[in-house]
PDB file of C-alpha atoms in Angstrom:
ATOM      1  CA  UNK A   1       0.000   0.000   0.000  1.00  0.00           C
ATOM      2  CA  UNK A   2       1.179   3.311  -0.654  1.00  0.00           C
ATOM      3  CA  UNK A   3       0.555   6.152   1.859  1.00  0.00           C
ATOM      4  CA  UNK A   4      -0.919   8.995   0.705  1.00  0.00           C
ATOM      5  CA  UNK A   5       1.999  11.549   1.926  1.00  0.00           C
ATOM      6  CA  UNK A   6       5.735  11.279   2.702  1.00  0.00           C
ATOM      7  CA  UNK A   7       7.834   8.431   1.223  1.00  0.00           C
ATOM      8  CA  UNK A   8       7.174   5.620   2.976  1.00  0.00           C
ATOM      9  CA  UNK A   9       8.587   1.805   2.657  1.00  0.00           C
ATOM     10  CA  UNK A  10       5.987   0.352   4.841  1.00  0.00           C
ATOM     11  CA  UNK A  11       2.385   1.471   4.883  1.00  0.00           C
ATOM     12  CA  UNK A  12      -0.669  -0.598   6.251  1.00  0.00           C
ATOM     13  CA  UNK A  13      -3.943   0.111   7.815  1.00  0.00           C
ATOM     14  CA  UNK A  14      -3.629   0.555  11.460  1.00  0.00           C
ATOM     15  CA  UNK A  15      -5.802  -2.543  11.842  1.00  0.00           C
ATOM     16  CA  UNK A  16      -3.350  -4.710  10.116  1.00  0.00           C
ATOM     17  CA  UNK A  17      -0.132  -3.995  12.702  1.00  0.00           C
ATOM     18  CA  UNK A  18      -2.254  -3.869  15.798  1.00  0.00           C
ATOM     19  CA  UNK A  19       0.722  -5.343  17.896  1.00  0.00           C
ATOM     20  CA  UNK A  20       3.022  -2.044  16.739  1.00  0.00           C
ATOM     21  CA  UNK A  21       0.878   0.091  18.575  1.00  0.00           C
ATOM     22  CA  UNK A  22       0.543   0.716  22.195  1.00  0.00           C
ATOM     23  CA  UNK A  23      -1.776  -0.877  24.221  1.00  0.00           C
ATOM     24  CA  UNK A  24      -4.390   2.233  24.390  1.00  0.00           C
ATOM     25  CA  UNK A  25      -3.773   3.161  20.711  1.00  0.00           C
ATOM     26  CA  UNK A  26      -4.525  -0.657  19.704  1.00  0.00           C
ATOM     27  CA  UNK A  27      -7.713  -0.779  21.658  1.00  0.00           C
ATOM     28  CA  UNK A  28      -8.869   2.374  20.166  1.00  0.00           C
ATOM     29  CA  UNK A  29      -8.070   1.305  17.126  1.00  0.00           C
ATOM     30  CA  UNK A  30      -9.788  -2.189  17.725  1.00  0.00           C
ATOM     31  CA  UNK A  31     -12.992  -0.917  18.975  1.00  0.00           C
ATOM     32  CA  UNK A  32     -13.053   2.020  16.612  1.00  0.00           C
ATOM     33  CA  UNK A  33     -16.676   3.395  15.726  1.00  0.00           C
ATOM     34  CA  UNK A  34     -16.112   6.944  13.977  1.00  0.00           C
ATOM     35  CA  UNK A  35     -17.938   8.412  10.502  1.00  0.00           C
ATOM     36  CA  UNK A  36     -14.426   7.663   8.771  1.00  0.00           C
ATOM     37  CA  UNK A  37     -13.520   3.709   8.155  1.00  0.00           C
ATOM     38  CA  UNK A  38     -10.924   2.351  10.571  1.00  0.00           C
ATOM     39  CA  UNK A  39      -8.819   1.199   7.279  1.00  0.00           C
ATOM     40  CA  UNK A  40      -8.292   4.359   6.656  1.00  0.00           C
ATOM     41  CA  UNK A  41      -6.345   4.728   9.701  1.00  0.00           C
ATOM     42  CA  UNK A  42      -2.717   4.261   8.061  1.00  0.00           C
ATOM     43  CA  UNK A  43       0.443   2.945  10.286  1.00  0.00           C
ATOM     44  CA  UNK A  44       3.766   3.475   8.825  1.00  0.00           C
ATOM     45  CA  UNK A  45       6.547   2.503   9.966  1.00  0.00           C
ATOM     46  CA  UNK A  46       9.543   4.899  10.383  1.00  0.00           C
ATOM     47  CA  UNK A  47      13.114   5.136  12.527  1.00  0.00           C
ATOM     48  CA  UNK A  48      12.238   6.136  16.334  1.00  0.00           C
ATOM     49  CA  UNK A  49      16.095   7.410  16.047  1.00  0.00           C
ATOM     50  CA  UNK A  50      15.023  10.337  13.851  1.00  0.00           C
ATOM     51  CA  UNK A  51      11.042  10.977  15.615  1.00  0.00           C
ATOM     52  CA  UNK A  52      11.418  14.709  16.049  1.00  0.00           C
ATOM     53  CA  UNK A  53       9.782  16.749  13.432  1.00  0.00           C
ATOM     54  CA  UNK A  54      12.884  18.628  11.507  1.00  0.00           C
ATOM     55  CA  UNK A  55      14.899  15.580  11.511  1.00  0.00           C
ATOM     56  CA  UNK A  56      12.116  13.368  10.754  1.00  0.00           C
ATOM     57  CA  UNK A  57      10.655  15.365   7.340  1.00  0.00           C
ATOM     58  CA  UNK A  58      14.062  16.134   6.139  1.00  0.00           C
ATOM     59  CA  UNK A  59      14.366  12.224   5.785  1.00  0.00           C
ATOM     60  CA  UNK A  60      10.596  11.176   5.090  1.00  0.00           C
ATOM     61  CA  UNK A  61       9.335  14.414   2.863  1.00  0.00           C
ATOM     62  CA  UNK A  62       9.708  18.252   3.666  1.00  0.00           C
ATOM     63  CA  UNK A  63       5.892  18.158   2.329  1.00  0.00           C
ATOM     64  CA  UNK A  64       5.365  16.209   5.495  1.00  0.00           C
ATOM     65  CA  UNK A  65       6.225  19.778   7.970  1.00  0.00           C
ATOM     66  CA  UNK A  66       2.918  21.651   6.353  1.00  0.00           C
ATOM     67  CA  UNK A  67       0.807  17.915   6.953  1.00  0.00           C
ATOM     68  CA  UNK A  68       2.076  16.491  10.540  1.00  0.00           C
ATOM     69  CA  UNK A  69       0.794  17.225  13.892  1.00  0.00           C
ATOM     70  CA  UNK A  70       1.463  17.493  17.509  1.00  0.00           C
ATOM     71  CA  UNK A  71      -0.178  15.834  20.200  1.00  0.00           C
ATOM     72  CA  UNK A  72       0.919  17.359  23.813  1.00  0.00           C
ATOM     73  CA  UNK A  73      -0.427  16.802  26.912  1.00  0.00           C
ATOM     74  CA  UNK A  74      -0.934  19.758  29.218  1.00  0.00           C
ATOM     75  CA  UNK A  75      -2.484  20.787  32.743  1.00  0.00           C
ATOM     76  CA  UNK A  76      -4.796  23.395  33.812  1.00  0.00           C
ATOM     77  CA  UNK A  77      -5.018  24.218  37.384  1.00  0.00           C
ATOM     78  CA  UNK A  78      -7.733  25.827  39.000  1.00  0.00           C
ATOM     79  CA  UNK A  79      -8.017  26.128  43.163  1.00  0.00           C
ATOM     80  CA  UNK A  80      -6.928  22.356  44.086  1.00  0.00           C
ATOM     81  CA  UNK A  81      -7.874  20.968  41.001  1.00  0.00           C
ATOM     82  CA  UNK A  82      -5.455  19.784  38.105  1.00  0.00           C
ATOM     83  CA  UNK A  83      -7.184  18.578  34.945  1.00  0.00           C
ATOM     84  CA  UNK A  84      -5.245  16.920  32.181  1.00  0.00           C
ATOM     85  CA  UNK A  85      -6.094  17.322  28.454  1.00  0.00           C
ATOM     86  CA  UNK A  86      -4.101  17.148  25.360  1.00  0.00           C
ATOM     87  CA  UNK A  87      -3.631  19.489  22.404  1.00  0.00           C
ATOM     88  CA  UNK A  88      -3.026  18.830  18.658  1.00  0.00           C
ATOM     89  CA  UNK A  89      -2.063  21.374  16.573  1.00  0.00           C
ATOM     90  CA  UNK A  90       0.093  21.408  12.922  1.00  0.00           C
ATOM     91  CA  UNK A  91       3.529  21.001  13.324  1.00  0.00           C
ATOM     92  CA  UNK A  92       4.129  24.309  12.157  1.00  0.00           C
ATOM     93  CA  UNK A  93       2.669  26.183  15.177  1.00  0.00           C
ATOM     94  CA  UNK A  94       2.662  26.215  19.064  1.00  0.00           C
ATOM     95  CA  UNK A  95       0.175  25.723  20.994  1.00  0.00           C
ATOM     96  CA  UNK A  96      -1.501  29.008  22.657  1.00  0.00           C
ATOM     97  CA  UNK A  97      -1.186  27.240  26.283  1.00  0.00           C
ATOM     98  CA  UNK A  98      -1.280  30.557  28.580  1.00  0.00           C
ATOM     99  CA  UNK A  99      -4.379  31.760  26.423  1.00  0.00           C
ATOM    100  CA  UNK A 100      -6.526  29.357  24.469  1.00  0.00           C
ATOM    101  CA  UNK A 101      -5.793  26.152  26.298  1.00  0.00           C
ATOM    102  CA  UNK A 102      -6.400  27.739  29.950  1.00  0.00           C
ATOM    103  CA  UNK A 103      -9.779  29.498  28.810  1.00  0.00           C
ATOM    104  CA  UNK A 104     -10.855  26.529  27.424  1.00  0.00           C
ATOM    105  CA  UNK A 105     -10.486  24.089  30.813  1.00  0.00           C
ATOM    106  CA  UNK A 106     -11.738  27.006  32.598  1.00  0.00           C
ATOM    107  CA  UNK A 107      -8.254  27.028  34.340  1.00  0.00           C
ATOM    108  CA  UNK A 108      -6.124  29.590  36.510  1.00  0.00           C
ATOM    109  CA  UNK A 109      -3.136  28.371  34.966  1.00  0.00           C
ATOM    110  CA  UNK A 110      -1.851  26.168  32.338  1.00  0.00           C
ATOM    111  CA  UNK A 111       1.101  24.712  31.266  1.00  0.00           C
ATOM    112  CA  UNK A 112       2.587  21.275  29.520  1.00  0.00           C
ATOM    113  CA  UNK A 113       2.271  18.025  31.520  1.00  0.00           C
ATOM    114  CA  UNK A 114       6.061  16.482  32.555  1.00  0.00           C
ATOM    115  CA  UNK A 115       7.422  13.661  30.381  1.00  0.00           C
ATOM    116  CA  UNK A 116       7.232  11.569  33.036  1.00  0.00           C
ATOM    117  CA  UNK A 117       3.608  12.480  33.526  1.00  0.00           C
ATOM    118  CA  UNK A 118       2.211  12.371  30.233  1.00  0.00           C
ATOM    119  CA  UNK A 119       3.734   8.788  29.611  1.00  0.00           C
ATOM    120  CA  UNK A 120       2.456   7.490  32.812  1.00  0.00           C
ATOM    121  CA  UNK A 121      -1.176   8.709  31.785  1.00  0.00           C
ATOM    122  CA  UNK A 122      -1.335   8.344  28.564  1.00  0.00           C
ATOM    123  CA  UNK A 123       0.176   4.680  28.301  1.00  0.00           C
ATOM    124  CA  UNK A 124       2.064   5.939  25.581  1.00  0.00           C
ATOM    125  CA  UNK A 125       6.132   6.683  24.508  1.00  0.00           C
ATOM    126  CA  UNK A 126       7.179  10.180  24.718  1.00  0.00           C
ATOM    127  CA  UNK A 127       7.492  11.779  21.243  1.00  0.00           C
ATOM    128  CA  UNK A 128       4.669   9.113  20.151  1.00  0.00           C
ATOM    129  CA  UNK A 129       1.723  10.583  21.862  1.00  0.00           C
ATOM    130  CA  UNK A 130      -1.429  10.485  20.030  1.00  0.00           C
ATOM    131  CA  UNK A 131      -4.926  11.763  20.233  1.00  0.00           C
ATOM    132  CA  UNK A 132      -6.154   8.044  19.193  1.00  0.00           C
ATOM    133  CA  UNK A 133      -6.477   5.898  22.602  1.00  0.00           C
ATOM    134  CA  UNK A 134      -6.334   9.127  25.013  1.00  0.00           C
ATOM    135  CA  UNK A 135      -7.458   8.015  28.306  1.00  0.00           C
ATOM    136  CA  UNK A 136     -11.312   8.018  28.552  1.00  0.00           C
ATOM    137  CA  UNK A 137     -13.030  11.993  30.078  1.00  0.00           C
ATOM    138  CA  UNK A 138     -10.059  13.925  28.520  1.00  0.00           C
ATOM    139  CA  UNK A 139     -10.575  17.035  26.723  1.00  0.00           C
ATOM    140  CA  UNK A 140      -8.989  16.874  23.365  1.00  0.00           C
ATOM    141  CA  UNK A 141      -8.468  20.749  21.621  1.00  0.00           C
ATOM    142  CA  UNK A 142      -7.553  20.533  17.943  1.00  0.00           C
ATOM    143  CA  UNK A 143      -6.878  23.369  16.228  1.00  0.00           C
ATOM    144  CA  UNK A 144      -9.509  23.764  13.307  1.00  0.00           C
ATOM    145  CA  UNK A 145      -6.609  23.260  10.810  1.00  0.00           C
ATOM    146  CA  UNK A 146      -5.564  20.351  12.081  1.00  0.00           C
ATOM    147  CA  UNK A 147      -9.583  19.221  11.314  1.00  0.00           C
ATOM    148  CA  UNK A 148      -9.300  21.088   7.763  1.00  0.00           C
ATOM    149  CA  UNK A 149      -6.559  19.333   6.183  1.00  0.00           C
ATOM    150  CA  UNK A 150      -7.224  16.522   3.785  1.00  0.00           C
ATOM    151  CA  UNK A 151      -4.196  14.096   5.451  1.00  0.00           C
ATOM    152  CA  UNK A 152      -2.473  14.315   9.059  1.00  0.00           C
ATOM    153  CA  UNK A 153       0.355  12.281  10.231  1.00  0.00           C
ATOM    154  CA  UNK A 154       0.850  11.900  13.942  1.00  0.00           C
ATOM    155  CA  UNK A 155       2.182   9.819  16.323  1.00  0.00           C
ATOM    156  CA  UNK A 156       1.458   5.984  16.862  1.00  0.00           C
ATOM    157  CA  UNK A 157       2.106   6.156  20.596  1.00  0.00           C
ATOM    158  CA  UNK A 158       5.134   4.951  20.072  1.00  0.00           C
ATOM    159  CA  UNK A 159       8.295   6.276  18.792  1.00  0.00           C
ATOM    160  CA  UNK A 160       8.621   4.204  15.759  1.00  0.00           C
ATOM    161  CA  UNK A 161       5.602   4.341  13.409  1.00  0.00           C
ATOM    162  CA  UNK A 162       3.323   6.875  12.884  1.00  0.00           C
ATOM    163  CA  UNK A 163      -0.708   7.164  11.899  1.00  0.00           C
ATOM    164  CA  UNK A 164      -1.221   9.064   8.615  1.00  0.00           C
ATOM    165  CA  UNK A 165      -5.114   9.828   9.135  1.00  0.00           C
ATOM    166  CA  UNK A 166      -7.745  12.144   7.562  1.00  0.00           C
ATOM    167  CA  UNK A 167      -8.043  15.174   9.026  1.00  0.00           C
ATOM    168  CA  UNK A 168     -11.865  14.716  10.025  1.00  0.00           C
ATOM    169  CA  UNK A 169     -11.148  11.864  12.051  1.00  0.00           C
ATOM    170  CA  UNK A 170      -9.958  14.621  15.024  1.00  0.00           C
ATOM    171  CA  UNK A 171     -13.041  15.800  15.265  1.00  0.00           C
ATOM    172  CA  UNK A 172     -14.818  12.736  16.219  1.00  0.00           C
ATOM    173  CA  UNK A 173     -12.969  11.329  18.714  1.00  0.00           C
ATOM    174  CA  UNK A 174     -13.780  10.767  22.049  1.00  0.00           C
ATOM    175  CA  UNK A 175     -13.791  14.270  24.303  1.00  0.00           C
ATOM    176  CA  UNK A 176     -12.312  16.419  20.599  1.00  0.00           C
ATOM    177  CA  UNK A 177     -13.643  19.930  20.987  1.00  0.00           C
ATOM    178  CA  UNK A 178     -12.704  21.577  17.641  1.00  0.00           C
ATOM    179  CA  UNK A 179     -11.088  25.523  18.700  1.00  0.00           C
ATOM    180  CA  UNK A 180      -9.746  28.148  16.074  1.00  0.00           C
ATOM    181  CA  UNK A 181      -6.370  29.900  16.583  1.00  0.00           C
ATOM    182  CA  UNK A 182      -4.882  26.766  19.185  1.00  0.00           C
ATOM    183  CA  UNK A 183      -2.011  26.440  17.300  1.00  0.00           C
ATOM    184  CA  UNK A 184      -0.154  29.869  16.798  1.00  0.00           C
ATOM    185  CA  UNK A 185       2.821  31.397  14.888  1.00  0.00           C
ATOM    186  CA  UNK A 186       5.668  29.246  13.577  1.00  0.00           C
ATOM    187  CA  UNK A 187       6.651  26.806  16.405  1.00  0.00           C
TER     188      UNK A 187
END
């Protein structure tokens, strides 16, 4: 199978490779139920030596910079209270933490999540997180171009692999609130 961005040796729908993924990505993937077919849920497999965006689209396609996202978690604090949520945005932005991400949990403050926390929650590598198999009563912001574009390649929750997926799919998953401007300015 070809992929339908990047170049690619090894491309197969996520269904097919279910034992590459994570634990919480496969069972998301396994019991999947959104408007767009699980088969088009692409794995491919890439070098978890070269995972980090620059290094990873100057080997796999430069095209690949304008069509990849992010997934981060973050934290929002309000009184007592810290809520978890995670963000996806385009590659080439940041994500508006102090200002869209901490109006939208309501918080006092916001900021990103340690490694060591987001891996523990999510069940997933570092530099592999993915909105696909997010633990269950998370808020999920994408940024409204992440939804708009026709492709999207993010992370597999692991390192090595990633999902190419349409953009669409980010809007139905589980807890995905769609918000404009979350992803700012070159990141």
């Amino acid at each position: 199978m070809r992929a339908p961005m990047g170049n690619f040796d090894d491309a197969r729908p996520a269904p097919d490779c279910l034992e590459l993924l994570t634990r919480p990505v496969a069972d998301a993937v396994r019991a999947w139920h959104g408007d767009i077919p699980v088969e088009q849920l692409i794995y491919v497999d890439t070098d978890p030596e070269i995972a980090d965006t620059a290094v990873f689209v100057e080997h796999y396609g430069q095209e690949l910079l304008e069509q990849s996202a992010n997934c981060v978690v973050v934290s929002g604090k309000r009184g007592g209270e810290s809520t978890l949520a995670a963000c996806v945005v385009l590659s080439s932005t940041r994500i508006d933490v102090n200002g869209v991400v901490r109006k939208q949990l309501g918080a006092r403050k916001a900021s990103f999540a340690s490694m060591d926390t987001a891996i523990v929650e999510t069940g997933m590598e570092y530099g592999g997180i993915t909105p696909i198999g997010l633990p269950a009563g998370w808020p999920l912001l994408v940024d409204s171009a992440v939804v708009d574009s026709e492709w999207v390649l993010i992370g597999s929750g692991r390192r090595r692999g990633k999902l190419i997926v349409p953009g669409k799919v980010f809007a139905g998953l589980p807890g995905a609130v769609v918000v404009e401007g979350l992803g700012i300015g070159p990141s």
